[in-house]
mmCIF file with all atom_site columns, C-alpha atoms in Angstrom:
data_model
loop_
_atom_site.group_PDB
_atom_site.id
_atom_site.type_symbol
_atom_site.label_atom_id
_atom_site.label_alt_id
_atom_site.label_comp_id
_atom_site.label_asym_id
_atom_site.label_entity_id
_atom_site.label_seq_id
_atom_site.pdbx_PDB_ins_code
_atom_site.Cartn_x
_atom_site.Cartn_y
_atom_site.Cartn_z
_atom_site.occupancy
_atom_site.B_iso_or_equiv
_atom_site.pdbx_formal_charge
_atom_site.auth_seq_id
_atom_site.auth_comp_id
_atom_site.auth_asym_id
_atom_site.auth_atom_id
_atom_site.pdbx_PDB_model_num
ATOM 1   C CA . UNK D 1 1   ? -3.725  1.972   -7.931  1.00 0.00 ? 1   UNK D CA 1
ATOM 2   C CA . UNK D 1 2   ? -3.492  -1.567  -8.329  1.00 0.00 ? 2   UNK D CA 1
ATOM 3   C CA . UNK D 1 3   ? -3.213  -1.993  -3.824  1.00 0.00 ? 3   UNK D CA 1
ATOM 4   C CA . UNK D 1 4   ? -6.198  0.201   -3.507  1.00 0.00 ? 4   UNK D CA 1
ATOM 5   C CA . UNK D 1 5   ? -8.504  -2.087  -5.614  1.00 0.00 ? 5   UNK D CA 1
ATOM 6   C CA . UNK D 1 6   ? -6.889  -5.062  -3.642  1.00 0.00 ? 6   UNK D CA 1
ATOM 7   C CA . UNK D 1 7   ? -7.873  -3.542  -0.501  1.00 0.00 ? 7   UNK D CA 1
ATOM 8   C CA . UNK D 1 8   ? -10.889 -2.552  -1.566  1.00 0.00 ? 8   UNK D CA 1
ATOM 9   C CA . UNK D 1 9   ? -11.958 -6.328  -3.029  1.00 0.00 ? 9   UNK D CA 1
ATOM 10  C CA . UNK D 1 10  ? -10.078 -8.049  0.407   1.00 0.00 ? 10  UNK D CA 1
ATOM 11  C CA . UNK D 1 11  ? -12.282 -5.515  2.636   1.00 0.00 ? 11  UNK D CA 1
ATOM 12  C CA . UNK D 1 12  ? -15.625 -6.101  0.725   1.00 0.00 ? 12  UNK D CA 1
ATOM 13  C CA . UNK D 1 13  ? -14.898 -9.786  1.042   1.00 0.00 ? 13  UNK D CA 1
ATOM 14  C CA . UNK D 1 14  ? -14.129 -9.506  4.744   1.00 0.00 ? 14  UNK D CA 1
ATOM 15  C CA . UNK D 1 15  ? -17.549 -7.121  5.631   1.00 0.00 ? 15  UNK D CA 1
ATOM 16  C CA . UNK D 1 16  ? -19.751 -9.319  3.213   1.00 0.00 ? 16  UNK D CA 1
ATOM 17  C CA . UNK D 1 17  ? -18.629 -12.887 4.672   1.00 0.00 ? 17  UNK D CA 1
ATOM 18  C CA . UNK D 1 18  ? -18.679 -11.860 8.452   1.00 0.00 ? 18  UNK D CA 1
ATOM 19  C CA . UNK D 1 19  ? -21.430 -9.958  8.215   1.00 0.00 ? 19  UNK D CA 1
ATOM 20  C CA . UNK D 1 20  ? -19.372 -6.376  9.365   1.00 0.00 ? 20  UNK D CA 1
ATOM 21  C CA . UNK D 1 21  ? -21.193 -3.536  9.037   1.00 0.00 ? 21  UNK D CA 1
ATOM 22  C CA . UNK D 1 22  ? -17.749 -1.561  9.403   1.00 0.00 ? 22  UNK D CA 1
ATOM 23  C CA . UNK D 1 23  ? -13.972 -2.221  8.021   1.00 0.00 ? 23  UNK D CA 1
ATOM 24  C CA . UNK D 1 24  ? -10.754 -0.025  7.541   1.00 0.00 ? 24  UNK D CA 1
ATOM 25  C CA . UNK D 1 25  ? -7.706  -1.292  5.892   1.00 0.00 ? 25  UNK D CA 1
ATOM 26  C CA . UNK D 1 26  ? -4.763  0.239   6.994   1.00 0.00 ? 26  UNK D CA 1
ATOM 27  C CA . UNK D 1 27  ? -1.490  -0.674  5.126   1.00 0.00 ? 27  UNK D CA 1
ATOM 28  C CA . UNK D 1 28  ? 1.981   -0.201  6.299   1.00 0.00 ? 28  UNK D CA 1
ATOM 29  C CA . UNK D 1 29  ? 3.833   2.645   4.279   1.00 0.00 ? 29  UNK D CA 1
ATOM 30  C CA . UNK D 1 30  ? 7.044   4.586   5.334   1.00 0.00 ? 30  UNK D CA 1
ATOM 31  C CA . UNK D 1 31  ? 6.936   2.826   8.889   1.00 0.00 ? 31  UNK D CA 1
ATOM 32  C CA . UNK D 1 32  ? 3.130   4.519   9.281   1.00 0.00 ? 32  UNK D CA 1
ATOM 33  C CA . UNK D 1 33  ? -0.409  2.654   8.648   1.00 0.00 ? 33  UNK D CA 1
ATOM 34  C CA . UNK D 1 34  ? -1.927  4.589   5.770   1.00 0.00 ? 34  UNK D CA 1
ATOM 35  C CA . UNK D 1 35  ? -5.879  3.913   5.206   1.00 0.00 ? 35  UNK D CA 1
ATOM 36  C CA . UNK D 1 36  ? -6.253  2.060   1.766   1.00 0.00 ? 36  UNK D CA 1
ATOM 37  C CA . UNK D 1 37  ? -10.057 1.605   2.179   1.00 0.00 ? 37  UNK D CA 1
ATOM 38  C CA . UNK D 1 38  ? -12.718 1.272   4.021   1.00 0.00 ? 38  UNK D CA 1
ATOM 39  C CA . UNK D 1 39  ? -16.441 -0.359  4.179   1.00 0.00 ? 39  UNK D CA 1
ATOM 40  C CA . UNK D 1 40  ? -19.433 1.271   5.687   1.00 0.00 ? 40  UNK D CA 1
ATOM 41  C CA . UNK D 1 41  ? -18.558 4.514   6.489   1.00 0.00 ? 41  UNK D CA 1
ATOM 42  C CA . UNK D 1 42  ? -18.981 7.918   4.588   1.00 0.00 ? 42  UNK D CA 1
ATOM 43  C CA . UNK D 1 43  ? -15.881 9.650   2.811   1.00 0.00 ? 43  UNK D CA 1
ATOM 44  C CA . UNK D 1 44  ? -16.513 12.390  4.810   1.00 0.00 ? 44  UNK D CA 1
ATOM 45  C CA . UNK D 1 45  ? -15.897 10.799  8.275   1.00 0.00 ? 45  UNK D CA 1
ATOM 46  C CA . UNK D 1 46  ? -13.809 13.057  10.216  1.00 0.00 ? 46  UNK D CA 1
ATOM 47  C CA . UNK D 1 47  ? -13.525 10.045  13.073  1.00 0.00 ? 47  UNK D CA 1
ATOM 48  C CA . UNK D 1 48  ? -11.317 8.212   10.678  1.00 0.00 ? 48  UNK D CA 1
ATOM 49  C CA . UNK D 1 49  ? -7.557  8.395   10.173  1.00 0.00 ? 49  UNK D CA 1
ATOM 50  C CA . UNK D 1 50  ? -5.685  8.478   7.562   1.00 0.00 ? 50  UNK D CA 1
ATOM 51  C CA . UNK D 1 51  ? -2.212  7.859   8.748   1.00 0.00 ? 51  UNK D CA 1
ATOM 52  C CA . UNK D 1 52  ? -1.921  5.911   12.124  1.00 0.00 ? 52  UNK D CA 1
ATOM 53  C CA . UNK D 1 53  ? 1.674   5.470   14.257  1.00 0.00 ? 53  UNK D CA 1
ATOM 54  C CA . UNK D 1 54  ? 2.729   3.036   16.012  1.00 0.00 ? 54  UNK D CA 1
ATOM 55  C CA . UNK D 1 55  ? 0.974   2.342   19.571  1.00 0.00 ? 55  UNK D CA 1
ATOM 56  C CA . UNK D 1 56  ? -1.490  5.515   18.715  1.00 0.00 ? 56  UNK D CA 1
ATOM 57  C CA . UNK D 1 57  ? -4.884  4.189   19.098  1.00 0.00 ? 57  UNK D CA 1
ATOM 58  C CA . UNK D 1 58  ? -6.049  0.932   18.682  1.00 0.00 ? 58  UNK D CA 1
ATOM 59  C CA . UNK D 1 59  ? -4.912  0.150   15.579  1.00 0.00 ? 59  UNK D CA 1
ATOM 60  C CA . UNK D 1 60  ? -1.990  1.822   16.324  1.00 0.00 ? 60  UNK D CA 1
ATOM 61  C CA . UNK D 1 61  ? -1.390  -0.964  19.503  1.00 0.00 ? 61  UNK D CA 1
ATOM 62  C CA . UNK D 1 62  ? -1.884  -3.277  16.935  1.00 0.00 ? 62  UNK D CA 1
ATOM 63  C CA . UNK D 1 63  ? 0.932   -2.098  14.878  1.00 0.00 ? 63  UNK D CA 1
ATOM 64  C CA . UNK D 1 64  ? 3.108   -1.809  17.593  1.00 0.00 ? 64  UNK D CA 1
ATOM 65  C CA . UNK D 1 65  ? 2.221   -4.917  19.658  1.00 0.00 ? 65  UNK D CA 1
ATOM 66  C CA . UNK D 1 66  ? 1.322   -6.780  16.463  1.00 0.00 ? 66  UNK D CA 1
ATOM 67  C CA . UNK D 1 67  ? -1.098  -8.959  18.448  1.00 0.00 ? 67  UNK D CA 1
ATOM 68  C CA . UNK D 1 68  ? -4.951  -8.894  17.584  1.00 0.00 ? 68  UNK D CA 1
ATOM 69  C CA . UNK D 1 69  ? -7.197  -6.540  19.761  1.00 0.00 ? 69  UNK D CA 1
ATOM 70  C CA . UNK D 1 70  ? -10.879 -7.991  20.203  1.00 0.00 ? 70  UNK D CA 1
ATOM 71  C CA . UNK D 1 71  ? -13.675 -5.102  21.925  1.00 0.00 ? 71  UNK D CA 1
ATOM 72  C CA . UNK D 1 72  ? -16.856 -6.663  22.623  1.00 0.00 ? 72  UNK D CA 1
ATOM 73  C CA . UNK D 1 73  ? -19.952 -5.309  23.950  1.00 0.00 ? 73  UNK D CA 1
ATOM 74  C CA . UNK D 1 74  ? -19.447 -1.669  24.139  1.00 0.00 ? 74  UNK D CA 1
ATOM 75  C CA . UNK D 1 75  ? -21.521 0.971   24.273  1.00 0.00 ? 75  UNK D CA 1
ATOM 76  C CA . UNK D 1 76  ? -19.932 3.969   24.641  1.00 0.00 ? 76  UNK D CA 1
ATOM 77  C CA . UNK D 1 77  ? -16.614 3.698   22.284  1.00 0.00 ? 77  UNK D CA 1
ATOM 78  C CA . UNK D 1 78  ? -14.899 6.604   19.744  1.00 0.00 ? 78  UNK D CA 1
ATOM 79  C CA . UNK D 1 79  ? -15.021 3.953   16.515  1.00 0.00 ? 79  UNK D CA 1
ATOM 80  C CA . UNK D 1 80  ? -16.496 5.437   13.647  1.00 0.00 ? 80  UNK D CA 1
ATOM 81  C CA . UNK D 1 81  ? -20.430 5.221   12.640  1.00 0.00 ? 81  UNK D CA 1
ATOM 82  C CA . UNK D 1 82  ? -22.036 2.992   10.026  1.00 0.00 ? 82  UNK D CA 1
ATOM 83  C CA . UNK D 1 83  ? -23.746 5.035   7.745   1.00 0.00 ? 83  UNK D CA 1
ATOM 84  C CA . UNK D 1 84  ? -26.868 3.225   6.747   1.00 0.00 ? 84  UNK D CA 1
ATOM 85  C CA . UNK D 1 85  ? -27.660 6.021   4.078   1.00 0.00 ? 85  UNK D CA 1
ATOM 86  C CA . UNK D 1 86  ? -30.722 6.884   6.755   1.00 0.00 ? 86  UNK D CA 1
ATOM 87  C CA . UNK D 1 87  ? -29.487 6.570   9.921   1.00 0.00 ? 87  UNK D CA 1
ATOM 88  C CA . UNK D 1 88  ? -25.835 5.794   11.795  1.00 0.00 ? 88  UNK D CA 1
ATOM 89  C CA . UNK D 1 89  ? -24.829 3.537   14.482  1.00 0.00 ? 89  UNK D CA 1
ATOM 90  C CA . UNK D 1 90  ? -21.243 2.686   15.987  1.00 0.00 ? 90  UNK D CA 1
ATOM 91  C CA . UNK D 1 91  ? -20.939 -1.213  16.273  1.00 0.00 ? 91  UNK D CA 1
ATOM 92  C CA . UNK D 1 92  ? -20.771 -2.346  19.399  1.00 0.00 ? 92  UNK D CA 1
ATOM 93  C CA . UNK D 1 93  ? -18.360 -5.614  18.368  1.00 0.00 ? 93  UNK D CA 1
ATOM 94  C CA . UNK D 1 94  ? -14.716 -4.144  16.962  1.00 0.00 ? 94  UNK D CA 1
ATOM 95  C CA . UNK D 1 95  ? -11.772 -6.617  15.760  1.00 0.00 ? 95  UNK D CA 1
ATOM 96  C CA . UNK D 1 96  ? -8.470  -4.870  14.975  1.00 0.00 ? 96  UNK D CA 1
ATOM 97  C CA . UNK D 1 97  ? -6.485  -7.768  13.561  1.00 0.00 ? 97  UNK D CA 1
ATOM 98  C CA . UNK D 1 98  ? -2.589  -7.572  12.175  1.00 0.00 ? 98  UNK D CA 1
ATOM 99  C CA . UNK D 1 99  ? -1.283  -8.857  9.098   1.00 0.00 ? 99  UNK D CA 1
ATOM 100 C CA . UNK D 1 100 ? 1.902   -10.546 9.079   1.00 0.00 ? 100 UNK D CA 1
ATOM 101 C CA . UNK D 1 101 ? 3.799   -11.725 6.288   1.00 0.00 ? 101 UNK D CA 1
ATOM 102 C CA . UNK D 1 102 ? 7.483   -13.531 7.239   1.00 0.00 ? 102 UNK D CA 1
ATOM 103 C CA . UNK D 1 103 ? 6.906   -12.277 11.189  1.00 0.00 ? 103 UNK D CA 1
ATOM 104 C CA . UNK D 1 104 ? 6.453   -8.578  9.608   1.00 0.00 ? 104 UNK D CA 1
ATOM 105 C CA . UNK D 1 105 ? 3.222   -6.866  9.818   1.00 0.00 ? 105 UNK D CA 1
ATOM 106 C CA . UNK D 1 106 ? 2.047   -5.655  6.344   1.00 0.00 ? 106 UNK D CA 1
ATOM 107 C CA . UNK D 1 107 ? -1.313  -3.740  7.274   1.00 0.00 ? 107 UNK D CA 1
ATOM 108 C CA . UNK D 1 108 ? -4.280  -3.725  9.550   1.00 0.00 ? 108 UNK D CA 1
ATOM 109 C CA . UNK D 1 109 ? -7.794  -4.701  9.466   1.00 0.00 ? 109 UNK D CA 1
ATOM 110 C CA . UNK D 1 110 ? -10.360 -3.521  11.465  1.00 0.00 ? 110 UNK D CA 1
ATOM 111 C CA . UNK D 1 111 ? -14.087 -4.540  11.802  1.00 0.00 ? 111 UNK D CA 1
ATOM 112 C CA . UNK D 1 112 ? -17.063 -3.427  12.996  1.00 0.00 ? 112 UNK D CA 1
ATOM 113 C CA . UNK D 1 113 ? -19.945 -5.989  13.955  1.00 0.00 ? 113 UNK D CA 1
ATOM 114 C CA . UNK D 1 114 ? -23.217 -5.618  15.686  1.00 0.00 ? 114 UNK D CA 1
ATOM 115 C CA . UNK D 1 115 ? -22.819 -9.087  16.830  1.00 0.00 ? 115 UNK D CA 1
ATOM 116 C CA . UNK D 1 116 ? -20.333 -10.971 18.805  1.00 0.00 ? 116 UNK D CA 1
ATOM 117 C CA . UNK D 1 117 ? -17.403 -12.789 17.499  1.00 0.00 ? 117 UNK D CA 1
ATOM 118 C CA . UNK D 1 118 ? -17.328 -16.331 17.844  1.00 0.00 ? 118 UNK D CA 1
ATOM 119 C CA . UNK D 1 119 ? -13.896 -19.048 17.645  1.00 0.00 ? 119 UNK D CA 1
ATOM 120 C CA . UNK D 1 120 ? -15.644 -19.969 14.152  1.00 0.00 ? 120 UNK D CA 1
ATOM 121 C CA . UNK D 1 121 ? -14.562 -16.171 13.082  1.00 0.00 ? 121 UNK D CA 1
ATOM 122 C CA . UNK D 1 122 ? -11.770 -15.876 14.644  1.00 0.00 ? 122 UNK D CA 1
ATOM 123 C CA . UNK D 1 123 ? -10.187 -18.751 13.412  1.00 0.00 ? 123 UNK D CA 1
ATOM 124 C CA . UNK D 1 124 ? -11.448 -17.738 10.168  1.00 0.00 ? 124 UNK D CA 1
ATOM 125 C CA . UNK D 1 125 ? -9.568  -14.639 10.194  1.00 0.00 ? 125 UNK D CA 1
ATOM 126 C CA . UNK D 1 126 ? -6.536  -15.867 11.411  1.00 0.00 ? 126 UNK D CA 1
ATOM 127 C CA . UNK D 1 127 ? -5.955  -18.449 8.909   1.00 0.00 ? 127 UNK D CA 1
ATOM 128 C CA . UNK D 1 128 ? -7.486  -16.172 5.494   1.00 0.00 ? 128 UNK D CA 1
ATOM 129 C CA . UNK D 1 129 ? -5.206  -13.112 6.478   1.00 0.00 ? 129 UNK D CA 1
ATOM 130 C CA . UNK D 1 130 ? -2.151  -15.272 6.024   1.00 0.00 ? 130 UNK D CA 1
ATOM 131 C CA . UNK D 1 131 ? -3.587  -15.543 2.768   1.00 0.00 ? 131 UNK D CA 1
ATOM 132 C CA . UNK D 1 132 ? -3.895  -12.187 2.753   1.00 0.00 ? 132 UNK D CA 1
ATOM 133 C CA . UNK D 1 133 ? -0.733  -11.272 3.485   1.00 0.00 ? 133 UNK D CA 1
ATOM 134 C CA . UNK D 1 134 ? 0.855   -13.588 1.103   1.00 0.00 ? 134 UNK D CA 1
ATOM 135 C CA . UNK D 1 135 ? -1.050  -11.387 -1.709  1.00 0.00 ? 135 UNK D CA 1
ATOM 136 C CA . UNK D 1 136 ? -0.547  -7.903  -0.659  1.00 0.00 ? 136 UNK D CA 1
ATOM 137 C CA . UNK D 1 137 ? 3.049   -8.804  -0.297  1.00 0.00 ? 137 UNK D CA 1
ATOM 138 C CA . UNK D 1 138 ? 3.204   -10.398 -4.071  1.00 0.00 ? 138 UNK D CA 1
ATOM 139 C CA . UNK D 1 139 ? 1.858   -7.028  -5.348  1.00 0.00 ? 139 UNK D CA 1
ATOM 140 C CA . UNK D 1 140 ? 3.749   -4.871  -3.657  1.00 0.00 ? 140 UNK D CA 1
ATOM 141 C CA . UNK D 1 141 ? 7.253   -7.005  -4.997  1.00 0.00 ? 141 UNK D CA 1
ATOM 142 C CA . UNK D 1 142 ? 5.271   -6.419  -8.060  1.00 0.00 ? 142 UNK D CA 1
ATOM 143 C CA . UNK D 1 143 ? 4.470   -3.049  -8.169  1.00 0.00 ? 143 UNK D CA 1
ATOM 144 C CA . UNK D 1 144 ? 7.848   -2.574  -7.148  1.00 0.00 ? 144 UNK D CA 1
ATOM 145 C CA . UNK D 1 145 ? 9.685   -4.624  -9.768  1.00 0.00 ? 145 UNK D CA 1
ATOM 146 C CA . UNK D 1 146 ? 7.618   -2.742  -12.683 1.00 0.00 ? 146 UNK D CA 1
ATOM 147 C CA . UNK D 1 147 ? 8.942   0.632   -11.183 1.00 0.00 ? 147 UNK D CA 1
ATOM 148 C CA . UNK D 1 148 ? 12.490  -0.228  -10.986 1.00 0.00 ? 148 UNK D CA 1
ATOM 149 C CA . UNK D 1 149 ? 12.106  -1.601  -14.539 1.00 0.00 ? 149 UNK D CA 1
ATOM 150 C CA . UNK D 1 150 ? 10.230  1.660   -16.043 1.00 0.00 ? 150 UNK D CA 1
ATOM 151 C CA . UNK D 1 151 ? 12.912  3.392   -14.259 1.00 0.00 ? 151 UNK D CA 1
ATOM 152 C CA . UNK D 1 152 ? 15.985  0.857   -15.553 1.00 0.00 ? 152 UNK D CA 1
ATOM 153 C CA . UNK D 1 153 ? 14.396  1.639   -18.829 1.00 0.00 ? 153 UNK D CA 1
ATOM 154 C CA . UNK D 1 154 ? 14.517  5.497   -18.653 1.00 0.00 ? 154 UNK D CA 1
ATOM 155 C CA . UNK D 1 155 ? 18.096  5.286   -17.967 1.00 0.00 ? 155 UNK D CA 1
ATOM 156 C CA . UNK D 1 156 ? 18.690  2.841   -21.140 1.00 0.00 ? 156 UNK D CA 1
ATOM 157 C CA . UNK D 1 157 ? 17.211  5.747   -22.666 1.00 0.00 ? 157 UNK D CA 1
ATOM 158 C CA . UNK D 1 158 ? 18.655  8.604   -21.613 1.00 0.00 ? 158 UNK D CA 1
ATOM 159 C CA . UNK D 1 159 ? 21.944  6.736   -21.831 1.00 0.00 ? 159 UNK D CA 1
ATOM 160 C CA . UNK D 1 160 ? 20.849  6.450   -25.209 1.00 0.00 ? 160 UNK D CA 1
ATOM 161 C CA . UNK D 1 161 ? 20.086  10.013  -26.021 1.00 0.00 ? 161 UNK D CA 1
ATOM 162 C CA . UNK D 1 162 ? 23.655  10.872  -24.124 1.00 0.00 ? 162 UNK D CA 1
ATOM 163 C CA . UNK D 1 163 ? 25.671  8.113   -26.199 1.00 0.00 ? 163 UNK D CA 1
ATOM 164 C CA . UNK D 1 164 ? 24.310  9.478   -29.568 1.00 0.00 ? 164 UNK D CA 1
ATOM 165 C CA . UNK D 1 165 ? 25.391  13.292  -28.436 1.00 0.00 ? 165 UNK D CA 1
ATOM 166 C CA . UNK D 1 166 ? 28.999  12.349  -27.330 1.00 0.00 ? 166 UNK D CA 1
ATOM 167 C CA . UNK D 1 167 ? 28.917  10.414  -30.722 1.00 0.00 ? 167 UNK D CA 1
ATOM 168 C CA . UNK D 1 168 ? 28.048  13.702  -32.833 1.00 0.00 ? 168 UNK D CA 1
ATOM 169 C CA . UNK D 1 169 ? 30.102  15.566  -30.436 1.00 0.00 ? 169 UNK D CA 1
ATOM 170 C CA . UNK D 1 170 ? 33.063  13.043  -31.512 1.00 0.00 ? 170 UNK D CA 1
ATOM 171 C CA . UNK D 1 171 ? 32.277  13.124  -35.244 1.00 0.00 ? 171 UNK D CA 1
ATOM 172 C CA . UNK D 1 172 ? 32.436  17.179  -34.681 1.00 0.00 ? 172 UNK D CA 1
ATOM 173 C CA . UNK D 1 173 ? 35.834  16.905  -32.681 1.00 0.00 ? 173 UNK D CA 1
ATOM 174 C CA . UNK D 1 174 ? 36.878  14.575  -35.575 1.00 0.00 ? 174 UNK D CA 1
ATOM 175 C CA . UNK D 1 175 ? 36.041  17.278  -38.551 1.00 0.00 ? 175 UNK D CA 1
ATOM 176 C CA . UNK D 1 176 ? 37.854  19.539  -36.770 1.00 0.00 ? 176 UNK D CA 1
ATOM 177 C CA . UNK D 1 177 ? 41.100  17.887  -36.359 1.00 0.00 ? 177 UNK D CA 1
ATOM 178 C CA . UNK D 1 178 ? 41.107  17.047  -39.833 1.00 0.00 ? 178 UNK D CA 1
ATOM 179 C CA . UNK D 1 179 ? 40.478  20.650  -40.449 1.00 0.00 ? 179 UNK D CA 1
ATOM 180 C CA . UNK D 1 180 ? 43.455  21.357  -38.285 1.00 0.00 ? 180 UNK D CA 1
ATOM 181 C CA . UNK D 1 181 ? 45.684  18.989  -39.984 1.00 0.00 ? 181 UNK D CA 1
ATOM 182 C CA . UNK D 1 182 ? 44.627  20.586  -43.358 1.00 0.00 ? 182 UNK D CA 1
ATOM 183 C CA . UNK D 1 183 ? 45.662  24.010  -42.110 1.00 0.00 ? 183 UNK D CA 1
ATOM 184 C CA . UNK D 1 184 ? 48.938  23.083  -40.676 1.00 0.00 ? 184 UNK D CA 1
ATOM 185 C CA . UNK D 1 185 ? 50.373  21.040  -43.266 1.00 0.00 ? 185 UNK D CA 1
ATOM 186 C CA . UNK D 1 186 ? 48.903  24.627  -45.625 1.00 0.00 ? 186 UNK D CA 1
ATOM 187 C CA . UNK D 1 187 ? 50.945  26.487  -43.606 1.00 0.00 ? 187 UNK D CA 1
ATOM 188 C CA . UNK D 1 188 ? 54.145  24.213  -43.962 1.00 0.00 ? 188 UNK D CA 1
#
């Protein structure tokens, strides 16, 4: 879908600029995160969600508290391995950062560095996920609009289809009075 190659282009973007070895973008869906991609980590990674409530985990704090969580320097922590095709490591530098569009959150990101974050990338990240936001937003109004159009359209259609039958149905009802007519005044 059109949101899952946005994700996946915003995420790539994200790793490849900050130099993250690790992301996850969760999006918001039926008051739930649902994973939309992620960077760095195999398909088959049992350690990652794919549906995250609110306040359940970390990213789930940040979807409840909708404030950014920054873990630095840990060593012993339940975030998922890089897979570096030969070996795996778990970053020892996580940001778990909100989206907000209009003082709503829209989705989640979460990264995984091996080194520390600095107020350059921070305030990088806080002012490009407006950005962000702004986007996912526009193609989810999108998305939307062309579904309530395809589906405005099937009902032109079917009101179509039902229009023509209660037409032939008239014309039917029609040829039958007449017939009616014709027999009564025969029978007078």
């Amino acid at each position: 879908s059109s949101l899952k190659i946005l994700s996946e282009k915003i995420l790539n973007f994200y790793c490849n600029y900050l130099n993250a070895h690790l992301g996850l973008f969760y999006i918001v869906e039926d008051d739930n995160l649902k994973l939309s991609s992620s960077w760095g980590v195999a398909e088959d990674n049992k350690t990652i969600r794919k549906k995250i409530s609110r306040g359940d985990g970390l990213i789930g704090q940040v979807f409840k508290s909708v404030e950014p969580i920054i873990i630095e320097d840990i060593t012993n922590n339940d975030v998922p391995e890089v897979d570096f095709g030969n070996e795996s490591k778990k970053p020892n530098n996580n940001i778990y950062y909100p989206i907000i569009h209009e003082n709503e959150i829209v989705a989640v990101l979460a990264l995984g560095l091996f080194t520390k974050s600095d107020d350059m990338l921070m305030e990088f990240i806080t002012h490009s996920v407006k950005d962000v936001a702004f986007t996912l937003v526009t193609l989810q109004s999108h998305t939307k609009v062309k579904e309530l159009l395809k589906r405005t359209q099937d009902q032109a259609n079917e009101l179509e289809v039902q229009q023509e039958e209660l037409r032939q149905t008239n014309e039917e009802l029609q040829e039958h009075t007449n017939a009616l007519k014709i027999s009564e005044e025969n029978l007078q």
